[in-house]
Short mmCIF file of C-alpha atoms in Angstrom, two decimals:
data_model
loop_
_atom_site.label_atom_id
_atom_site.label_comp_id
_atom_site.label_asym_id
_atom_site.label_seq_id
_atom_site.Cartn_x
_atom_site.Cartn_y
_atom_site.Cartn_z
CA MET A 1 -203.41 192.61 17.47
CA THR A 2 -203.61 190.36 20.53
CA ASP A 3 -205.82 191.67 23.31
CA TYR A 4 -203.81 191.83 26.47
CA PRO A 5 -205.67 191.82 29.78
CA SER A 6 -206.68 195.30 30.83
CA VAL A 7 -206.16 196.44 34.39
CA ALA A 8 -209.16 198.73 34.13
CA ALA A 9 -211.47 195.88 33.20
CA SER A 10 -212.35 195.35 36.86
CA PRO A 11 -213.15 198.16 39.28
CA PRO A 12 -210.80 199.07 42.09
CA SER A 13 -211.48 197.61 45.49
CA GLY A 14 -214.15 199.39 47.43
CA THR A 15 -215.80 200.88 44.37
CA SER A 16 -218.96 199.97 42.54
CA LYS A 17 -219.27 199.02 38.90
CA THR A 18 -221.32 202.13 38.16
CA THR A 19 -220.13 205.69 37.99
CA GLY A 20 -220.47 207.94 41.02
CA THR A 21 -223.56 210.03 41.59
CA THR A 22 -223.74 213.52 40.16
CA TRP A 23 -223.17 214.96 43.63
CA GLN A 24 -220.09 212.78 44.19
CA ILE A 25 -218.57 213.91 40.88
CA VAL A 26 -219.33 217.57 41.60
CA ALA A 27 -217.97 217.28 45.16
CA TRP A 28 -214.77 215.64 43.88
CA SER A 29 -214.34 218.37 41.25
CA LEU A 30 -214.85 221.13 43.80
CA TRP A 31 -211.56 220.15 45.42
CA ASP A 32 -209.84 221.14 42.18
CA TRP A 33 -211.94 224.33 42.06
CA GLY A 34 -210.69 225.27 45.54
CA GLY A 35 -207.09 224.23 44.89
CA ALA A 36 -206.93 226.77 42.07
CA ALA A 37 -206.63 229.49 44.71
CA PHE A 38 -203.20 228.14 45.62
CA ASN A 39 -202.04 227.58 42.03
CA ALA A 40 -203.53 230.57 40.24
CA VAL A 41 -203.82 233.21 42.97
CA MET A 42 -200.90 232.46 45.28
CA THR A 43 -198.33 231.04 42.87
CA THR A 44 -198.92 232.14 39.30
CA PHE A 45 -200.56 235.55 39.10
CA ILE A 46 -200.90 237.41 42.40
CA PHE A 47 -198.92 236.66 45.58
CA THR A 48 -195.57 235.52 44.18
CA ALA A 49 -195.73 237.40 40.87
CA LEU A 50 -196.89 240.79 42.17
CA TYR A 51 -195.78 240.72 45.81
CA LEU A 52 -193.09 238.25 46.82
CA THR A 53 -190.81 239.03 43.86
CA GLY A 54 -191.30 242.80 44.15
CA ASP A 55 -188.85 245.53 45.11
CA ALA A 56 -189.76 245.36 48.81
CA PHE A 57 -188.06 241.96 49.03
CA GLY A 58 -184.76 242.99 47.46
CA GLY A 59 -185.68 243.10 43.79
CA ALA A 60 -187.05 240.62 41.29
CA ASP A 61 -183.69 238.99 40.50
CA ARG A 62 -182.78 238.09 44.07
CA ALA A 63 -186.33 237.16 45.07
CA SER A 64 -186.89 235.03 41.97
CA ALA A 65 -183.59 233.21 42.50
CA LEU A 66 -184.44 232.35 46.11
CA LEU A 67 -187.97 231.34 45.15
CA GLY A 68 -186.57 229.11 42.40
CA LEU A 69 -184.16 227.49 44.85
CA THR A 70 -186.83 226.72 47.46
CA MET A 71 -189.20 225.45 44.78
CA SER A 72 -186.47 223.14 43.47
CA ILE A 73 -185.94 221.74 46.96
CA GLY A 74 -189.70 221.32 47.25
CA GLY A 75 -189.76 219.49 43.92
CA LEU A 76 -187.12 217.08 45.19
CA ALA A 77 -189.21 216.46 48.31
CA ILE A 78 -192.24 215.69 46.14
CA ALA A 79 -190.23 213.26 44.02
CA LEU A 80 -189.07 211.43 47.17
CA LEU A 81 -192.34 211.46 49.11
CA ALA A 82 -195.15 211.18 46.53
CA PRO A 83 -194.91 207.48 45.61
CA VAL A 84 -194.37 206.35 49.19
CA SER A 85 -197.26 208.46 50.50
CA GLY A 86 -199.52 207.02 47.80
CA GLN A 87 -198.36 203.51 48.62
CA ARG A 88 -198.99 203.95 52.35
CA THR A 89 -202.54 205.25 51.83
CA ASP A 90 -203.23 202.23 49.60
CA HIS A 91 -202.04 199.98 52.43
CA SER A 92 -203.92 201.79 55.19
CA GLY A 93 -207.23 202.43 53.41
CA ARG A 94 -207.19 206.05 54.56
CA ARG A 95 -207.02 207.85 51.24
CA LYS A 96 -209.74 210.39 52.04
CA MET A 97 -208.35 211.07 55.48
CA TRP A 98 -204.90 211.91 54.11
CA LEU A 99 -206.44 214.00 51.33
CA GLY A 100 -208.14 216.05 54.05
CA ILE A 101 -205.04 216.31 56.24
CA ASN A 102 -202.73 217.40 53.41
CA THR A 103 -205.30 219.87 52.08
CA LEU A 104 -205.64 221.40 55.54
CA VAL A 105 -201.85 221.76 55.77
CA VAL A 106 -201.85 223.56 52.39
CA ALA A 107 -204.52 225.94 53.65
CA LEU A 108 -202.60 226.64 56.87
CA LEU A 109 -199.35 227.31 54.98
CA THR A 110 -201.26 229.60 52.63
CA ALA A 111 -202.81 231.48 55.56
CA ALA A 112 -199.36 231.81 57.17
CA CYS A 113 -198.31 233.91 54.16
CA PHE A 114 -200.31 236.70 55.85
CA PHE A 115 -197.34 237.13 58.20
CA VAL A 116 -194.92 237.78 55.30
CA GLN A 117 -194.42 241.53 55.64
CA PRO A 118 -192.94 243.59 52.76
CA GLN A 119 -189.38 243.52 54.08
CA GLU A 120 -186.34 241.74 52.74
CA SER A 121 -185.94 239.80 55.98
CA TYR A 122 -189.30 238.08 55.33
CA LEU A 123 -188.37 236.85 51.84
CA LEU A 124 -187.08 233.47 52.98
CA LEU A 125 -190.21 232.85 55.05
CA GLY A 126 -192.45 233.61 52.09
CA CYS A 127 -190.49 231.37 49.73
CA LEU A 128 -190.44 228.49 52.21
CA LEU A 129 -194.20 228.74 52.81
CA ILE A 130 -194.97 228.67 49.07
CA ALA A 131 -192.55 225.80 48.42
CA ALA A 132 -193.89 223.75 51.35
CA GLY A 133 -197.42 224.43 50.14
CA HIS A 134 -196.50 222.91 46.78
CA VAL A 135 -195.15 219.78 48.46
CA PHE A 136 -198.32 219.11 50.42
CA PHE A 137 -200.54 220.13 47.50
CA GLU A 138 -198.87 217.57 45.21
CA ILE A 139 -199.11 214.83 47.85
CA ALA A 140 -202.78 215.66 48.37
CA GLY A 141 -203.15 215.48 44.59
CA VAL A 142 -201.89 211.88 44.57
CA ASN A 143 -204.83 210.83 46.78
CA TYR A 144 -207.23 213.09 44.88
CA ASN A 145 -206.28 211.56 41.54
CA ALA A 146 -206.54 208.03 42.91
CA MET A 147 -210.06 208.85 44.12
CA LEU A 148 -211.07 209.30 40.47
CA LEU A 149 -211.47 205.53 40.22
CA GLN A 150 -214.04 205.54 43.02
CA ILE A 151 -216.47 207.74 41.08
CA SER A 152 -215.97 206.61 37.48
CA THR A 153 -215.93 203.56 35.28
CA LYS A 154 -213.99 202.63 32.18
CA SER A 155 -216.70 204.23 30.03
CA THR A 156 -217.00 207.48 32.02
CA ILE A 157 -213.52 208.15 33.38
CA GLY A 158 -212.61 210.59 30.59
CA LYS A 159 -215.66 212.78 31.12
CA VAL A 160 -215.26 212.77 34.90
CA SER A 161 -211.54 213.63 34.71
CA GLY A 162 -212.20 216.38 32.18
CA PHE A 163 -214.93 217.81 34.39
CA GLY A 164 -212.46 217.98 37.27
CA TRP A 165 -209.79 219.77 35.22
CA ALA A 166 -212.41 222.21 33.89
CA ALA A 167 -213.54 222.95 37.45
CA GLY A 168 -209.95 223.76 38.39
CA TYR A 169 -209.54 226.23 35.54
CA LEU A 170 -212.88 227.91 36.21
CA GLY A 171 -212.26 228.06 39.95
CA GLY A 172 -209.02 229.90 39.25
CA ILE A 173 -210.84 232.44 37.12
CA VAL A 174 -213.50 233.14 39.75
CA ALA A 175 -210.93 233.43 42.54
CA LEU A 176 -208.76 235.76 40.44
CA LEU A 177 -211.70 238.00 39.56
CA ILE A 178 -212.81 238.26 43.20
CA VAL A 179 -209.30 239.08 44.38
CA TYR A 180 -208.63 241.55 41.59
CA PHE A 181 -211.84 243.57 41.88
CA THR A 182 -212.14 243.55 45.69
CA LEU A 183 -208.49 243.93 46.73
CA ILE A 184 -205.97 244.55 43.93
CA GLN A 185 -207.60 247.09 41.62
CA PRO A 186 -209.26 249.57 44.07
CA ASP A 187 -207.14 251.96 46.12
CA VAL A 188 -209.29 251.06 49.12
CA GLY A 189 -210.49 247.49 48.93
CA ILE A 190 -213.17 245.59 50.74
CA PHE A 191 -213.37 246.25 54.52
CA GLY A 192 -211.20 249.35 53.97
CA ILE A 193 -208.07 247.33 53.18
CA THR A 194 -205.26 249.30 51.52
CA SER A 195 -201.81 248.44 50.19
CA GLU A 196 -200.09 249.86 53.28
CA ASN A 197 -197.57 247.38 54.70
CA GLY A 198 -198.48 244.94 51.92
CA MET A 199 -201.86 244.32 53.52
CA THR A 200 -203.63 243.90 50.18
CA TYR A 201 -201.57 240.86 49.21
CA ARG A 202 -201.40 239.48 52.75
CA VAL A 203 -205.20 239.41 52.91
CA VAL A 204 -205.17 237.64 49.54
CA ALA A 205 -203.38 234.80 51.35
CA LEU A 206 -206.16 234.58 53.94
CA PHE A 207 -208.80 234.63 51.21
CA SER A 208 -207.03 231.81 49.36
CA ALA A 209 -206.77 229.69 52.52
CA VAL A 210 -210.51 230.03 53.21
CA TRP A 211 -211.29 229.30 49.54
CA ILE A 212 -209.24 226.08 49.67
CA ILE A 213 -210.93 224.83 52.86
CA ILE A 214 -214.51 225.66 51.81
CA PHE A 215 -214.30 223.78 48.53
CA ALA A 216 -212.44 220.81 50.03
CA ILE A 217 -215.26 220.07 52.46
CA PRO A 218 -217.78 218.50 50.01
CA VAL A 219 -215.49 215.66 48.90
CA MET A 220 -214.93 214.67 52.53
CA PHE A 221 -218.65 213.97 52.97
CA ALA A 222 -219.75 212.88 49.51
CA ILE A 223 -217.28 210.06 48.79
CA PRO A 224 -216.82 207.12 51.18
CA GLU A 225 -213.39 206.05 52.34
CA ALA A 226 -211.80 203.35 50.19
CA PRO A 227 -211.48 200.19 52.29
CA ARG A 228 -208.08 198.85 53.15
CA ASN A 229 -206.82 196.02 50.94
CA PRO A 230 -206.30 193.10 53.36
CA ASN A 231 -203.73 191.56 51.02
CA MET A 232 -201.40 194.54 51.42
CA PRO A 233 -199.60 194.50 54.77
CA LYS A 234 -198.50 197.70 56.45
CA VAL A 235 -194.84 198.58 56.03
CA GLY A 236 -192.59 201.06 57.79
CA PHE A 237 -191.64 204.38 56.23
CA PHE A 238 -188.14 203.37 55.15
CA ALA A 239 -189.18 199.84 54.20
CA ALA A 240 -191.66 201.49 51.82
CA TYR A 241 -188.76 202.68 49.66
CA LEU A 242 -187.51 199.12 49.27
CA GLU A 243 -191.00 198.08 48.27
CA LEU A 244 -191.12 201.00 45.84
CA TRP A 245 -187.96 199.72 44.16
CA HIS A 246 -189.54 196.27 43.88
CA THR A 247 -192.59 197.94 42.34
CA ILE A 248 -190.51 199.60 39.62
CA VAL A 249 -188.74 196.31 38.86
CA ARG A 250 -192.07 194.46 38.64
CA LEU A 251 -193.49 197.15 36.37
CA TYR A 252 -190.48 196.77 34.08
CA ARG A 253 -190.98 193.01 33.95
CA THR A 254 -194.77 192.79 33.74
CA SER A 255 -195.99 196.09 32.27
CA ARG A 256 -193.11 197.77 30.53
CA HIS A 257 -195.32 200.12 28.56
CA THR A 258 -196.63 201.58 31.81
CA LEU A 259 -193.09 202.73 32.58
CA PHE A 260 -192.74 203.97 29.00
CA PHE A 261 -195.85 206.12 29.47
CA LEU A 262 -194.60 207.46 32.81
CA ILE A 263 -191.40 208.59 31.07
CA ALA A 264 -193.14 210.06 28.01
CA SER A 265 -195.76 211.86 30.09
CA ALA A 266 -193.09 213.30 32.37
CA VAL A 267 -191.51 214.96 29.33
CA PHE A 268 -194.61 216.36 27.65
CA ARG A 269 -196.16 217.40 31.00
CA ASP A 270 -193.04 219.49 31.59
CA GLY A 271 -193.76 221.18 28.26
CA LEU A 272 -197.37 221.79 29.31
CA ALA A 273 -196.23 223.33 32.59
CA ALA A 274 -193.80 225.59 30.71
CA ILE A 275 -196.63 226.99 28.60
CA PHE A 276 -198.31 228.35 31.73
CA THR A 277 -195.05 229.26 33.45
CA PHE A 278 -193.58 231.29 30.58
CA GLY A 279 -196.72 232.21 28.64
CA ALA A 280 -197.22 235.55 30.39
CA VAL A 281 -193.49 236.30 30.19
CA ILE A 282 -193.48 235.72 26.43
CA ALA A 283 -196.68 237.74 25.98
CA VAL A 284 -195.06 240.78 27.61
CA GLY A 285 -191.48 240.45 26.35
CA THR A 286 -192.05 239.25 22.78
CA PHE A 287 -195.58 240.30 21.82
CA GLY A 288 -195.84 243.61 23.69
CA PHE A 289 -198.69 242.83 26.11
CA LYS A 290 -199.35 245.22 29.00
CA THR A 291 -200.13 244.05 32.56
CA ALA A 292 -203.90 244.44 32.12
CA ASP A 293 -203.72 242.59 28.79
CA VAL A 294 -201.98 239.66 30.49
CA LEU A 295 -204.70 239.35 33.12
CA ILE A 296 -207.43 239.44 30.46
CA PHE A 297 -205.58 236.81 28.43
CA ALA A 298 -205.11 234.66 31.54
CA ILE A 299 -208.85 234.66 32.18
CA ALA A 300 -209.64 233.94 28.52
CA GLY A 301 -207.00 231.22 28.42
CA ASN A 302 -208.41 229.49 31.50
CA VAL A 303 -211.91 229.57 29.99
CA VAL A 304 -210.64 228.02 26.75
CA ALA A 305 -208.57 225.42 28.64
CA ALA A 306 -211.61 224.47 30.73
CA ALA A 307 -213.73 224.08 27.59
CA GLY A 308 -211.00 221.94 26.02
CA ALA A 309 -210.68 219.67 29.04
CA LEU A 310 -214.45 219.30 29.36
CA SER A 311 -215.06 218.44 25.70
CA ALA A 312 -212.01 216.17 25.45
CA GLY A 313 -213.47 213.93 28.14
CA PHE A 314 -216.06 212.65 25.66
CA PHE A 315 -213.37 211.88 23.08
CA ASP A 316 -211.28 210.19 25.79
CA ASP A 317 -214.09 207.76 26.61
CA LYS A 318 -214.80 207.09 22.93
CA PHE A 319 -211.31 206.90 21.40
CA GLY A 320 -209.08 206.42 24.44
CA PRO A 321 -206.66 208.74 26.23
CA LYS A 322 -203.70 208.15 23.93
CA ALA A 323 -205.60 209.45 20.90
CA VAL A 324 -206.57 212.60 22.82
CA ILE A 325 -203.02 213.20 24.07
CA VAL A 326 -201.44 212.69 20.63
CA THR A 327 -203.98 215.02 18.99
CA SER A 328 -203.44 217.63 21.71
CA LEU A 329 -199.65 217.48 21.41
CA LEU A 330 -199.88 217.89 17.63
CA GLY A 331 -202.15 220.91 18.14
CA LEU A 332 -199.71 222.37 20.66
CA ILE A 333 -196.72 221.84 18.38
CA ILE A 334 -198.44 223.44 15.39
CA SER A 335 -199.67 226.43 17.45
CA ALA A 336 -196.24 226.98 19.04
CA THR A 337 -194.59 226.83 15.61
CA PHE A 338 -196.87 229.59 14.30
CA LEU A 339 -196.15 231.68 17.40
CA PHE A 340 -192.42 231.31 16.83
CA PHE A 341 -192.64 232.77 13.31
CA LEU A 342 -195.45 235.31 13.68
CA HIS A 343 -195.43 238.78 15.27
CA GLY A 344 -198.03 241.06 16.86
CA GLN A 345 -200.60 240.75 19.60
CA THR A 346 -203.26 239.34 17.28
CA ALA A 347 -201.06 236.35 16.53
CA PHE A 348 -200.58 235.69 20.24
CA TRP A 349 -204.28 235.96 20.94
CA VAL A 350 -205.10 233.43 18.21
CA PHE A 351 -202.36 230.86 18.65
CA GLY A 352 -201.87 231.48 22.38
CA LEU A 353 -205.52 230.61 22.98
CA LEU A 354 -205.11 227.55 20.75
CA LEU A 355 -202.27 226.47 23.02
CA THR A 356 -204.52 226.70 26.07
CA LEU A 357 -207.26 224.82 24.19
CA PHE A 358 -205.01 221.77 23.81
CA VAL A 359 -203.33 221.93 27.24
CA GLY A 360 -206.45 220.94 29.17
CA PRO A 361 -207.17 217.75 27.18
CA ALA A 362 -203.54 216.63 27.38
CA GLN A 363 -203.52 217.07 31.17
CA SER A 364 -206.87 215.38 31.72
CA SER A 365 -206.21 212.38 29.48
CA SER A 366 -202.77 211.84 31.02
CA ARG A 367 -204.53 211.33 34.33
CA THR A 368 -207.08 208.93 32.84
CA PHE A 369 -204.30 206.98 31.08
CA ILE A 370 -202.75 206.21 34.49
CA ALA A 371 -206.13 205.60 36.11
CA ARG A 372 -207.02 203.01 33.47
CA LEU A 373 -203.79 201.17 34.26
CA ALA A 374 -204.02 201.37 38.06
CA PRO A 375 -204.12 197.91 39.67
CA ASP A 376 -206.88 197.00 42.09
CA GLY A 377 -206.17 198.67 45.43
CA GLN A 378 -202.85 200.22 44.39
CA GLU A 379 -204.00 203.38 42.62
CA GLY A 380 -202.21 205.70 45.04
CA GLU A 381 -198.80 204.18 44.46
CA LEU A 382 -199.09 204.41 40.66
CA PHE A 383 -200.25 208.04 40.87
CA GLY A 384 -197.34 208.64 43.25
CA LEU A 385 -194.96 207.37 40.59
CA TYR A 386 -196.79 209.60 38.11
CA ALA A 387 -196.04 212.64 40.31
CA THR A 388 -192.44 211.55 40.87
CA THR A 389 -191.57 211.04 37.21
CA GLY A 390 -193.07 214.44 36.44
CA ARG A 391 -190.77 216.07 38.97
CA ALA A 392 -187.74 214.12 37.79
CA VAL A 393 -187.57 216.02 34.48
CA SER A 394 -189.18 219.29 35.56
CA PHE A 395 -185.90 221.07 34.83
CA MET A 396 -186.00 220.27 31.11
CA ALA A 397 -188.34 222.90 29.66
CA PRO A 398 -187.05 225.79 31.82
CA ALA A 399 -183.46 224.81 30.96
CA LEU A 400 -184.11 224.68 27.20
CA PHE A 401 -186.15 227.88 27.38
CA THR A 402 -183.18 229.64 28.98
CA LEU A 403 -180.59 227.95 26.75
CA PHE A 404 -182.24 228.98 23.49
CA ILE A 405 -182.66 232.57 24.66
CA THR A 406 -179.00 232.71 25.76
CA GLN A 407 -177.72 231.16 22.55
CA PHE A 408 -179.72 233.29 20.12
CA GLY A 409 -180.13 236.48 22.17
CA SER A 410 -183.89 236.82 21.89
CA GLN A 411 -186.78 235.73 24.11
CA ARG A 412 -188.66 234.55 21.02
CA TRP A 413 -186.23 231.63 20.73
CA GLY A 414 -187.44 230.41 24.12
CA ILE A 415 -190.62 229.30 22.33
CA LEU A 416 -188.47 226.92 20.32
CA GLY A 417 -187.02 225.48 23.54
CA ILE A 418 -190.53 224.61 24.78
CA LEU A 419 -191.38 223.27 21.33
CA VAL A 420 -188.46 220.83 21.49
CA VAL A 421 -189.80 219.39 24.77
CA LEU A 422 -193.29 218.91 23.32
CA VAL A 423 -191.91 217.17 20.22
CA LEU A 424 -189.72 214.89 22.33
CA GLY A 425 -192.70 213.98 24.52
CA LEU A 426 -194.76 213.12 21.45
CA VAL A 427 -191.97 210.98 19.98
CA LEU A 428 -191.65 209.05 23.25
CA LEU A 429 -195.42 208.60 23.48
CA LEU A 430 -196.08 207.24 19.98
CA PRO A 431 -194.68 203.70 20.60
CA VAL A 432 -196.57 203.33 23.91
CA LYS A 433 -199.48 200.92 23.74
CA LYS A 434 -202.96 202.17 24.50
CA PRO A 435 -204.16 201.24 28.02
CA GLU A 436 -206.42 198.44 26.79
CA PHE A 437 -203.40 196.73 25.21
CA HIS A 438 -201.13 196.96 28.25
CA THR A 439 -200.34 193.86 30.21
CA ALA A 440 -201.42 194.10 33.82
CA ALA A 441 -199.51 196.82 35.67
CA ARG A 442 -198.82 194.62 38.67
CA VAL A 443 -197.51 197.00 41.30
#
């Protein structure tokens, strides 16, 4: 096979040819640790699941529908803004500054959830705050992911990325445990806080905001700002969309397999997201889990996912990200197939944990796949496209999950809907060349 020039062969502008220091890698990973308070505490398990979609806001059906609508609008905003925001930070050389600004906005929106009182009239406010938080969190994530190339090399990028994903999972566990045992479980929580007027969950929002800010501080001091690329002139906001279109055309002409990967990863990442989105729902509705069982499984699942992401980093650096992703998708498909046919809580514990084991490596190596392709000084724009393509098909897994349940009349069939998305993602990925055999992704 002919060796095509590899984009990752030379380091990005403003970075050294050696990996970052241990402190720089830890500081970078702590941002993910802190961000877990928004994803795990506010969105997945506590604030929205136990508070915002509760009876005080008009019932789960109405609240969930409004939350879904605002999140969909937020997803559209991410798809429109992510690539342009990444492009503009590449041009300006202010990647770290915008990471800090967007993270601060996420923390402020999270803290504002304290003012969402348990009344139906506050439902829209709560949904808008959560949806807006997702928009700024994803845009911050574009700059955060691009920063990976400042602290890693071609031989260490897998381990560094895996360490970051593992930190995110573990940070979520620690934050959940603190919130659960100091505020949720006791009748009278820390500082005498009770559930009156929803104060328990409103204080959770303040805790999450502080958690996000504290663990975002280290990266702002440990990693230097990436210098501006003098060959990339500044462009206006609307002109950036024209340049984005030119970028996509150039990618199609010069690095077609980069676009192929963006498409394939968008599909299988939607399947990965569905595993976390509907995992707890399936555990309760199909396998008979109780609320306490779900929380225990969530903690165990995050531990296993962190271990998977951490260990997969070594395989990523040795065999490449595509090998890790393909292996992970095969493991996910096999585990989901067993879950579809088996019954009982033991089956879910075994194969559900296997699912979480393979999710972490697939997520981490998807990031390193893009990072290895990122052109010198244009990492933000490529990661912006990565975020956009992911949002473009984010309807697929939820739609198939719902369709299969509706067609066959049982929640168990929803597993098959997610399985179809994972298989399709794998099929689309197989023809994609490994990063070292891509032609230069000239953005």
